[in-house]
CSV table of C-alpha atoms and ligand atoms in Angstrom, one decimal:
chain,number,residue,atom,x,y,z
A,1,UNK,CA,-0.4,-0.4,0.2
A,2,UNK,CA,0.7,3.8,-0.7
A,3,UNK,CA,0.1,6.1,1.0
A,4,UNK,CA,-0.7,10.2,0.4
A,5,UNK,CA,-1.2,12.6,2.0
A,6,UNK,CA,-3.0,15.1,0.7
A,7,UNK,CA,-4.3,18.9,2.9
A,8,UNK,CA,-8.1,17.4,4.0
A,9,UNK,CA,-7.4,13.9,2.4
A,10,UNK,CA,-5.6,10.6,3.1
A,11,UNK,CA,-5.9,7.9,-0.3
A,12,UNK,CA,-4.0,4.7,0.4
A,13,UNK,CA,-3.7,3.0,-2.4
A,14,UNK,CA,-4.4,-1.1,-2.3
A,15,UNK,CA,-2.9,-3.5,-4.3
A,16,UNK,CA,-4.3,-6.5,-5.6
A,17,UNK,CA,-7.9,-5.9,-6.1
A,18,UNK,CA,-8.8,-9.5,-6.6
A,19,UNK,CA,-11.7,-9.8,-5.2
A,20,UNK,CA,-12.6,-13.5,-6.4
A,21,UNK,CA,-11.0,-15.3,-2.8
A,22,UNK,CA,-13.7,-13.0,-1.8
A,23,UNK,CA,-15.5,-14.8,1.9
A,24,UNK,CA,-18.8,-13.4,0.5
A,25,UNK,CA,-19.9,-14.4,-3.0
A,26,UNK,CA,-23.1,-11.9,-5.1
A,27,UNK,CA,-24.4,-11.6,-8.2
A,28,UNK,CA,-22.7,-8.7,-10.2
A,29,UNK,CA,-25.7,-6.5,-10.9
A,30,UNK,CA,-25.8,-3.3,-12.9
A,31,UNK,CA,-27.7,-0.4,-11.6
A,32,UNK,CA,-27.8,2.9,-13.0
A,33,UNK,CA,-28.7,4.7,-9.6
A,34,UNK,CA,-25.7,5.6,-7.4
A,35,UNK,CA,-25.1,7.2,-4.5
A,36,UNK,CA,-21.6,8.9,-5.1
A,37,UNK,CA,-22.2,11.5,-2.4
A,38,UNK,CA,-18.9,9.3,-0.5
A,39,UNK,CA,-16.7,11.2,-3.4
A,40,UNK,CA,-13.7,12.8,-1.4
A,41,UNK,CA,-13.6,15.7,-3.7
A,42,UNK,CA,-16.7,17.1,-1.5
A,43,UNK,CA,-13.9,17.7,1.4
A,44,UNK,CA,-13.0,19.7,-1.1
A,45,UNK,CA,-11.8,23.5,-1.9
A,46,UNK,CA,-10.9,23.2,-5.5
A,47,UNK,CA,-7.0,24.2,-5.2
A,48,UNK,CA,-6.3,20.8,-2.8
A,49,UNK,CA,-8.1,19.1,-5.3
A,50,UNK,CA,-6.2,19.9,-8.5
A,51,UNK,CA,-3.5,19.1,-6.7
A,52,UNK,CA,-4.7,15.9,-4.7
A,53,UNK,CA,-6.3,14.3,-9.0
A,54,UNK,CA,-2.9,15.5,-9.5
A,55,UNK,CA,-1.1,13.6,-7.4
A,56,UNK,CA,-3.3,10.5,-7.5
A,57,UNK,CA,-2.6,10.2,-10.8
A,58,UNK,CA,1.3,9.8,-10.0
A,59,UNK,CA,0.7,7.5,-7.3
A,60,UNK,CA,-1.7,5.6,-9.8
A,61,UNK,CA,0.6,5.4,-12.4
A,62,UNK,CA,3.4,4.0,-9.8
A,63,UNK,CA,1.4,1.2,-7.9
A,64,UNK,CA,-1.2,0.6,-11.2
A,65,UNK,CA,-4.0,0.4,-8.2
A,66,UNK,CA,-7.0,2.5,-7.6
A,67,UNK,CA,-7.3,4.7,-4.9
A,68,UNK,CA,-8.9,4.2,-1.4
A,69,UNK,CA,-10.5,7.7,-0.2
A,70,UNK,CA,-10.5,8.0,3.2
A,71,UNK,CA,-11.9,11.7,4.1
A,72,UNK,CA,-10.9,13.5,6.7
A,73,UNK,CA,-13.4,15.2,8.9
A,74,UNK,CA,-13.0,18.3,11.8
A,75,UNK,CA,-14.1,16.8,14.6
A,76,UNK,CA,-17.3,17.8,16.1
A,77,UNK,CA,-17.6,18.3,19.8
A,78,UNK,CA,-19.3,15.3,19.3
A,79,UNK,CA,-17.3,12.9,19.8
A,80,UNK,CA,-15.3,13.8,23.2
A,81,UNK,CA,-19.2,13.4,24.4
A,82,UNK,CA,-19.9,11.0,27.2
A,83,UNK,CA,-23.5,10.2,25.7
A,84,UNK,CA,-24.9,10.9,22.6
A,85,UNK,CA,-27.3,13.4,22.4
A,86,UNK,CA,-31.2,13.5,22.6
A,87,UNK,CA,-34.4,14.6,21.8
A,88,UNK,CA,-32.8,18.3,21.6
A,89,UNK,CA,-36.1,19.2,19.5
A,90,UNK,CA,-39.4,17.6,20.6
A,91,UNK,CA,-42.9,17.4,18.2
A,92,UNK,CA,-44.2,20.8,20.0
A,93,UNK,CA,-41.0,22.6,19.3
A,94,UNK,CA,-39.7,20.7,15.8
A,95,UNK,CA,-36.6,21.7,14.3
A,96,UNK,CA,-37.1,23.2,10.9
A,97,UNK,CA,-34.8,21.3,8.5
A,98,UNK,CA,-34.5,21.8,4.1
A,99,UNK,CA,-34.2,19.0,1.9
A,100,UNK,CA,-30.9,19.5,-0.1
A,101,UNK,CA,-31.4,16.1,-2.3
A,102,UNK,CA,-33.7,13.3,-2.9
A,103,UNK,CA,-32.4,10.7,-5.0
A,104,UNK,CA,-34.1,7.0,-6.2
A,105,UNK,CA,-31.5,4.6,-5.4
A,106,UNK,CA,-32.9,1.6,-6.6
A,107,UNK,CA,-33.2,0.4,-10.3
A,108,UNK,CA,-36.4,-0.1,-11.9
A,109,UNK,CA,-37.1,-3.7,-11.1
A,110,UNK,CA,-37.0,-3.1,-7.2
A,111,UNK,CA,-40.7,-3.7,-6.2
A,112,UNK,CA,-41.3,-0.3,-5.2
A,113,UNK,CA,-39.4,2.9,-4.2
A,114,UNK,CA,-36.8,3.5,-1.9
A,115,UNK,CA,-35.4,7.1,-2.1
A,116,UNK,CA,-31.8,8.3,0.2
A,117,UNK,CA,-32.5,11.9,1.1
A,118,UNK,CA,-30.6,14.4,2.2
A,119,UNK,CA,-30.9,17.2,4.8
A,120,UNK,CA,-29.8,20.1,6.3
A,121,UNK,CA,-30.3,20.9,9.8
A,122,UNK,CA,-27.2,23.4,10.3
A,123,UNK,CA,-25.2,21.4,12.9
A,124,UNK,CA,-29.2,22.6,15.1
A,125,UNK,CA,-29.8,18.4,15.8
A,126,UNK,CA,-26.3,16.7,15.8
A,127,UNK,CA,-26.2,12.9,16.5
A,128,UNK,CA,-24.9,9.7,16.6
A,129,UNK,CA,-24.5,7.3,13.8
A,130,UNK,CA,-27.6,4.4,14.8
A,131,UNK,CA,-30.1,7.1,16.2
A,132,UNK,CA,-33.1,8.4,14.6
A,133,UNK,CA,-34.7,11.3,13.8
A,134,UNK,CA,-38.5,11.7,13.6
A,135,UNK,CA,-40.1,13.8,10.7
A,136,UNK,CA,-43.5,15.9,11.1
A,137,UNK,CA,-45.6,15.9,7.9
A,138,UNK,CA,-46.7,18.9,7.0
A,139,UNK,CA,-50.9,18.5,7.2
A,140,UNK,CA,-53.5,18.0,9.7
A,141,UNK,CA,-53.4,14.7,11.7
A,142,UNK,CA,-57.4,13.3,10.7
A,143,UNK,CA,-57.7,11.7,13.7
A,144,UNK,CA,-57.1,15.2,15.7
A,145,UNK,CA,-57.9,17.5,13.6
A,146,UNK,CA,-56.1,20.8,14.3
A,147,UNK,CA,-53.0,18.6,15.0
A,148,UNK,CA,-50.5,18.1,13.8
A,149,UNK,CA,-49.8,15.2,12.2
A,150,UNK,CA,-47.6,12.2,14.3
A,151,UNK,CA,-44.2,11.8,14.4
A,152,UNK,CA,-42.4,8.8,12.2
A,153,UNK,CA,-39.2,7.8,12.8
A,154,UNK,CA,-36.2,7.7,10.6
A,155,UNK,CA,-33.2,5.5,10.8
A,156,UNK,CA,-30.5,8.0,10.3
A,157,UNK,CA,-28.5,6.5,7.3
A,158,UNK,CA,-25.2,9.3,7.4
A,159,UNK,CA,-22.6,9.6,10.4
A,160,UNK,CA,-22.6,12.6,12.7
A,161,UNK,CA,-20.7,14.6,9.9
A,162,UNK,CA,-23.1,13.5,7.0
A,163,UNK,CA,-23.0,12.8,3.4
A,164,UNK,CA,-20.9,16.5,3.5
A,165,UNK,CA,-18.8,16.1,5.9
A,166,UNK,CA,-19.2,19.2,7.8
A,167,UNK,CA,-21.6,17.9,10.8
A,168,UNK,CA,-24.3,19.8,8.9
A,169,UNK,CA,-26.3,17.4,6.9
A,170,UNK,CA,-28.3,13.9,8.2
A,171,UNK,CA,-29.5,10.9,5.7
A,172,UNK,CA,-32.1,8.8,5.6
A,173,UNK,CA,-33.2,5.6,3.0
A,174,UNK,CA,-37.1,6.5,3.6
A,175,UNK,CA,-39.1,3.2,1.0
A,176,UNK,CA,-42.7,4.9,-0.1
A,177,UNK,CA,-45.3,3.2,1.7
A,178,UNK,CA,-47.9,2.5,-0.9
A,179,UNK,CA,-51.5,0.8,-0.7
A,180,UNK,CA,-53.1,-1.7,-3.0
A,181,UNK,CA,-56.5,-2.4,-2.1
A,182,UNK,CA,-55.9,-6.3,-1.2
A,183,UNK,CA,-59.5,-6.9,-3.5
A,184,UNK,CA,-58.0,-5.1,-7.0
A,185,UNK,CA,-54.7,-5.2,-6.7
A,186,UNK,CA,-55.5,-1.4,-7.7
A,187,UNK,CA,-52.9,1.8,-5.8
A,188,UNK,CA,-55.6,3.7,-3.9
A,189,UNK,CA,-53.1,6.9,-3.3
A,190,UNK,CA,-56.0,7.9,-0.5
A,191,UNK,CA,-53.6,5.3,1.5
A,192,UNK,CA,-50.9,5.8,0.5
A,193,UNK,CA,-48.2,6.2,3.8
A,194,UNK,CA,-48.2,9.4,4.4
A,195,UNK,CA,-44.9,11.0,5.9
A,196,UNK,CA,-42.6,8.6,3.8
A,197,UNK,CA,-44.4,9.5,0.5
A,198,UNK,CA,-44.5,13.4,2.0
A,199,UNK,CA,-40.4,12.7,2.0
A,200,UNK,CA,-39.8,11.0,-1.5
A,201,UNK,CA,-42.1,13.2,-3.1
A,202,UNK,CA,-40.1,16.7,-1.7
A,203,UNK,CA,-37.8,18.5,-3.2
A,204,UNK,CA,-34.3,20.4,-2.7
A,205,UNK,CA,-35.6,23.8,-1.0
A,206,UNK,CA,-38.7,22.1,0.6
A,207,UNK,CA,-38.4,22.5,4.3
A,208,UNK,CA,-38.8,19.6,6.8
A,209,UNK,CA,-39.7,19.5,10.9
A,210,UNK,CA,-37.2,17.5,12.8
A,211,UNK,CA,-37.9,15.5,15.8
A,212,UNK,CA,-35.4,13.9,18.4
A,213,UNK,CA,-32.4,12.9,17.9
A,214,UNK,CA,-33.4,9.5,19.2
A,215,UNK,CA,-33.1,6.0,20.3
A,216,UNK,CA,-29.9,4.5,22.6
A,217,UNK,CA,-30.5,0.6,21.3
A,218,UNK,CA,-28.3,0.8,17.9
A,219,UNK,CA,-25.3,3.0,18.5
A,220,UNK,CA,-22.2,1.8,17.2
A,221,UNK,CA,-20.3,0.8,20.6
A,222,UNK,CA,-16.5,2.5,20.3
A,223,UNK,CA,-14.7,1.3,23.1
A,224,UNK,CA,-12.9,-1.7,21.2
A,225,UNK,CA,-11.6,-0.4,18.0
A,226,UNK,CA,-10.5,-4.9,17.1
A,227,UNK,CA,-14.5,-5.7,17.9
A,228,UNK,CA,-16.9,-7.9,15.8
A,229,UNK,CA,-20.1,-6.0,14.1
A,230,UNK,CA,-22.6,-8.6,13.0
A,231,UNK,CA,-25.2,-6.4,10.9
A,232,UNK,CA,-28.8,-8.2,9.9
A,233,UNK,CA,-30.9,-5.5,7.7
A,234,UNK,CA,-34.0,-6.5,5.9
A,235,UNK,CA,-34.0,-3.0,3.4
A,236,UNK,CA,-34.4,0.2,4.7
A,237,UNK,CA,-32.9,-1.3,8.2
A,238,UNK,CA,-29.4,-1.0,6.2
A,239,UNK,CA,-30.0,2.6,7.1
A,240,UNK,CA,-27.7,2.7,10.9
A,241,UNK,CA,-25.1,0.8,8.7
A,242,UNK,CA,-24.5,2.9,6.6
A,243,UNK,CA,-23.8,5.1,8.9
A,244,UNK,CA,-21.4,2.8,10.6
A,245,UNK,CA,-19.6,1.5,7.6
A,246,UNK,CA,-18.7,5.0,6.5
A,247,UNK,CA,-17.7,5.8,10.4
A,248,UNK,CA,-15.0,2.5,10.1
A,249,UNK,CA,-14.1,2.2,6.6
A,250,UNK,CA,-14.6,6.9,4.6
A,251,UNK,CA,-14.3,8.5,7.1
A,252,UNK,CA,-11.1,9.3,9.0
A,253,UNK,CA,-12.1,10.1,12.7
A,254,UNK,CA,-9.0,10.6,14.9
A,255,UNK,CA,-11.4,9.4,17.9
A,256,UNK,CA,-11.7,6.0,16.1
A,257,UNK,CA,-9.8,3.7,13.8
A,258,UNK,CA,-11.6,0.7,13.7
A,259,UNK,CA,-9.1,-2.0,12.8
A,260,UNK,CA,-12.0,-4.9,13.9
A,261,UNK,CA,-14.3,-6.5,11.6
A,262,UNK,CA,-17.7,-5.5,10.2
A,263,UNK,CA,-19.5,-7.8,8.8
A,264,UNK,CA,-22.9,-7.0,7.0
A,265,UNK,CA,-26.1,-9.2,5.4
A,266,UNK,CA,-28.4,-7.8,3.9
A,267,UNK,CA,-31.9,-8.9,2.4
A,268,UNK,CA,-34.1,-7.4,-0.3
A,269,UNK,CA,-35.8,-8.8,-2.8
A,270,UNK,CA,-33.6,-9.0,-6.2
A,271,UNK,CA,-30.6,-6.8,-6.9
A,272,UNK,CA,-32.4,-3.8,-8.7
A,273,UNK,CA,-33.6,-3.0,-5.0
A,274,UNK,CA,-29.9,-3.3,-3.6
A,275,UNK,CA,-29.0,-0.6,-0.8
A,276,UNK,CA,-25.6,2.0,-1.6
A,277,UNK,CA,-24.4,-1.8,-2.9
A,278,UNK,CA,-21.6,0.2,-4.7
A,279,UNK,CA,-20.6,1.8,-1.7
A,280,UNK,CA,-20.8,-1.5,0.0
A,281,UNK,CA,-18.7,-3.1,-2.9
A,282,UNK,CA,-15.5,-0.7,-2.3
A,283,UNK,CA,-15.2,-1.6,1.3
A,284,UNK,CA,-14.7,-5.1,0.1
A,285,UNK,CA,-12.2,-3.9,-2.4
A,286,UNK,CA,-10.4,-1.8,-0.4
A,287,UNK,CA,-10.6,-3.3,3.3
A,288,UNK,CA,-11.4,-7.2,2.4
A,289,UNK,CA,-9.2,-8.1,5.9
A,290,UNK,CA,-12.4,-5.8,7.4
A,291,UNK,CA,-15.6,-6.2,5.8
A,292,UNK,CA,-17.8,-8.8,4.9
A,293,UNK,CA,-20.5,-8.9,3.1
A,294,UNK,CA,-23.5,-11.0,2.4
A,295,UNK,CA,-26.9,-10.6,0.7
A,296,UNK,CA,-30.1,-12.4,0.3
A,297,UNK,CA,-32.0,-12.0,-2.1
A,298,UNK,CA,-35.3,-13.2,-2.2
A,299,UNK,CA,-37.1,-13.6,-5.6
A,300,UNK,CA,-34.2,-14.4,-6.9
A,301,UNK,CA,-31.7,-16.9,-5.1
A,302,UNK,CA,-32.9,-20.1,-3.6
A,303,UNK,CA,-32.3,-21.6,0.1
A,304,UNK,CA,-31.0,-24.9,0.8
A,305,UNK,CA,-33.8,-25.9,0.8
A,306,UNK,CA,-34.8,-24.5,-2.3
A,307,UNK,CA,-37.4,-22.4,-1.0
A,308,UNK,CA,-36.6,-18.2,-1.4
A,309,UNK,CA,-33.3,-17.0,1.1
A,310,UNK,CA,-34.5,-15.0,3.1
A,311,UNK,CA,-31.8,-13.1,5.4
A,312,UNK,CA,-32.2,-15.9,8.1
A,313,UNK,CA,-31.5,-18.6,5.5
A,314,UNK,CA,-27.9,-16.6,4.9
A,315,UNK,CA,-27.3,-16.4,8.9
A,316,UNK,CA,-27.6,-20.2,9.1
A,317,UNK,CA,-25.8,-20.8,6.1
A,318,UNK,CA,-22.8,-19.0,8.3
A,319,UNK,CA,-24.5,-20.1,11.9
A,320,UNK,CA,-21.4,-21.7,13.3
A,321,UNK,CA,-18.9,-18.6,12.7
A,322,UNK,CA,-21.5,-16.5,13.7
A,323,UNK,CA,-22.0,-18.0,16.9
A,324,UNK,CA,-18.1,-18.2,17.6
A,325,UNK,CA,-17.9,-14.8,17.1
A,326,UNK,CA,-21.0,-14.4,19.9
A,327,UNK,CA,-18.9,-16.3,21.9
A,328,UNK,CA,-15.9,-13.9,22.0
A,329,UNK,CA,-17.4,-11.1,22.7
A,330,UNK,CA,-19.5,-10.1,18.6
A,331,UNK,CA,-21.8,-7.4,18.5
A,332,UNK,CA,-24.7,-8.0,16.6
A,333,UNK,CA,-27.6,-6.0,15.7
A,334,UNK,CA,-31.0,-6.4,13.5
A,335,UNK,CA,-32.8,-3.4,12.0
A,336,UNK,CA,-36.1,-3.5,9.2
A,337,UNK,CA,-39.6,-4.6,8.6
A,338,UNK,CA,-40.5,-6.3,12.0
A,339,UNK,CA,-41.4,-9.6,10.6
A,340,UNK,CA,-37.5,-10.4,10.4
A,341,UNK,CA,-37.2,-10.9,13.6
A,342,UNK,CA,-39.3,-14.5,14.1
A,343,UNK,CA,-38.2,-16.4,11.2
A,344,UNK,CA,-33.9,-15.6,12.7
A,345,UNK,CA,-34.9,-16.2,16.0
A,346,UNK,CA,-36.1,-19.6,15.2
A,347,UNK,CA,-33.2,-20.5,12.9
A,348,UNK,CA,-31.4,-19.2,15.9
A,349,UNK,CA,-32.6,-21.2,17.8
A,350,UNK,CA,-32.6,-24.1,15.5
A,351,UNK,CA,-28.6,-23.8,14.9
A,352,UNK,CA,-28.4,-23.5,18.7
A,353,UNK,CA,-30.3,-26.8,19.4
A,354,UNK,CA,-28.1,-28.3,16.9
A,355,UNK,CA,-25.4,-27.3,18.0
A,356,UNK,CA,-26.3,-28.3,22.0
A,357,UNK,CA,-26.9,-24.7,23.3
A,358,UNK,CA,-29.8,-23.8,25.7
A,359,UNK,CA,-30.6,-20.8,22.9
A,360,UNK,CA,-32.4,-18.8,25.9
A,361,UNK,CA,-29.9,-19.0,27.7
A,362,UNK,CA,-27.4,-17.7,25.8
A,363,UNK,CA,-29.8,-14.8,24.5
A,364,UNK,CA,-30.5,-13.3,27.9
A,365,UNK,CA,-26.4,-13.4,28.1
A,366,UNK,CA,-26.2,-11.5,25.0
A,367,UNK,CA,-28.7,-8.7,26.0
A,368,UNK,CA,-27.1,-9.4,29.4
A,369,UNK,CA,-23.7,-8.2,27.9
A,370,UNK,CA,-25.0,-5.3,25.5
A,371,UNK,CA,-24.3,-7.0,23.0
A,372,UNK,CA,-27.6,-8.4,21.4
A,373,UNK,CA,-29.2,-4.4,19.4
A,374,UNK,CA,-33.2,-5.2,17.7
A,375,UNK,CA,-34.8,-2.1,16.3
A,376,UNK,CA,-37.8,-3.5,14.1
A,377,UNK,CA,-40.5,-0.8,12.7
B,1,LIG,P1,-48.7,6.4,7.5
B,1,LIG,O1,-48.9,7.1,7.1
B,1,LIG,O2,-48.4,6.2,8.7
B,1,LIG,O3,-49.4,5.0,7.3
B,1,LIG,C1,-49.1,3.5,7.7
B,1,LIG,C2,-49.7,2.3,6.7
B,1,LIG,O4,-50.6,2.3,6.4
B,1,LIG,C3,-49.1,2.9,4.7
B,1,LIG,O5,-48.2,1.3,4.3
B,1,LIG,C4,-50.0,2.9,3.9
B,1,LIG,O6,-50.6,3.1,3.1
B,1,LIG,C5,-51.3,2.3,5.8
B,1,LIG,N1,-52.4,2.7,4.9
B,1,LIG,C6,-52.8,3.9,5.4
B,1,LIG,N2,-54.2,4.2,5.2
B,1,LIG,C7,-54.4,3.1,5.0
B,1,LIG,C8,-56.2,3.1,5.5
B,1,LIG,N3,-57.7,3.9,5.3
B,1,LIG,N4,-56.2,1.8,4.9
B,1,LIG,C9,-55.6,0.5,5.4
B,1,LIG,N5,-54.3,0.9,5.4
B,1,LIG,C10,-53.9,2.3,5.4
B,1,LIG,N6,-38.8,3.9,7.5
B,1,LIG,C11,-38.3,3.9,6.6
B,1,LIG,O7,-38.5,4.0,5.1
B,1,LIG,N7,-37.2,4.1,6.6
B,1,LIG,C12,-35.9,4.1,7.8
B,1,LIG,O8,-35.3,4.2,8.0
B,1,LIG,C13,-36.9,3.6,9.2
B,1,LIG,N8,-36.6,3.5,10.5
B,1,LIG,C14,-37.5,4.1,11.4
B,1,LIG,C15,-37.0,3.7,12.5
B,1,LIG,C16,-37.9,3.8,13.6
B,1,LIG,C17,-37.3,3.3,15.3
B,1,LIG,C18,-39.3,3.4,13.7
B,1,LIG,C19,-40.0,2.9,14.3
B,1,LIG,C20,-39.7,3.3,12.7
B,1,LIG,C21,-39.0,3.5,11.0
B,1,LIG,N9,-39.6,3.8,9.8
B,1,LIG,C22,-38.5,4.0,9.3
B,1,LIG,C23,-40.7,3.2,8.9
B,1,LIG,C24,-41.3,4.5,9.7
B,1,LIG,O9,-41.3,5.0,10.5
B,1,LIG,C25,-42.9,4.9,9.3
B,1,LIG,O10,-43.5,3.9,10.0
B,1,LIG,C26,-43.2,4.6,7.2
B,1,LIG,O11,-42.9,5.2,6.8
B,1,LIG,C27,-44.5,4.3,7.4
B,1,LIG,O12,-45.5,6.5,7.5
B,1,LIG,P2,-46.2,6.4,6.7
B,1,LIG,O13,-46.6,7.9,7.4
B,1,LIG,O14,-45.6,6.7,5.3
B,1,LIG,O15,-47.2,5.9,6.1
């Protein structure tokens, strides 16, 4: 590896990008909707950027490799705090943020729509990775005339620095809630989800009322930079992990030098439904010893028993490794739709039985040790 220090970015150039030895296998695919927000040039002024590009060219010539950019972030005061910020803005006094961008991030064959949304909070609603914001959609609550809508929670999908690396934005991964009449199979827009549609339809410059931040369950424990983190997501449950992974692999944070293992399991319908896949593939290439990435594509892959491939089937495939990791202190996280948990719990119990272990006891120990983190909705 060769390293180049620029005034604002640290650039590492890896040798050997052959992914054929990768432990995790997934189908290649192409999606035309990319989130390029991680591009390091975002934090550079033009002069620095040009110098960096020139230098990068020289380095690439000498080692014939792509660069591995880590973005230097200016530590926010938040790095020194012992506790995460909580409920700075309550529903009665929400903060009015501004929409920066709304981007559809799934391909045409994905069932449903998922958007990556960046909002500008001006540094007024600071948060830690794994927390959520509340959003109050505009309009009146139909159940309480004269009152605003109830708050809807959304996991934050960026690090505390935001996709802009300046601590002034937060990102969300929002799935548009659409209602189909079970009898006719036709969409009924009058019953579509209020907040998710408001967010996915919004335009840059629109105002959005936010509350929070909230949540402590999904915070990333940083006391041991060599720890193992097993992250299990279905759909938009990927949001907190995108934040963790950017903190681990994309940002150069002086107070957190991750050198452990992050293992991501993502369950979605098909390859067009993959979320932030470009970012994750880049980490695989750049940090093959620190990142693993496994996919369960329910409509494209078959499980061992010949059924649809769900995330619990992938967990079962690697259960020996996962159990060993848990026994040596790994953290395990679950995020996404509520419906994911029963199947996963069943699989974990089955594996424990096969290993002659008592799952209930193991689970209560994991909870006691604060290794078990669940946020499903
Ligand atoms: P609502 O208006 O609340 O409607 C809910 C559902 O009911 C919709 O599916 C709607 O189509 C249906 N519906 C509406 N009217 C009728 C009717 N008359 N008859 C039958 N059905 C009807 N979501 C994400 O997308 N991304 C996240 O990262 C995320 N993180 C979350 C984190 C937490 C901690 C929690 C608790 C939830 C999270 N959610 C997330 C879910 C989110 O809070 C909302 O619940 C979701 O977006 C739906 O809200 P909505 O206002 O669009 O739908």
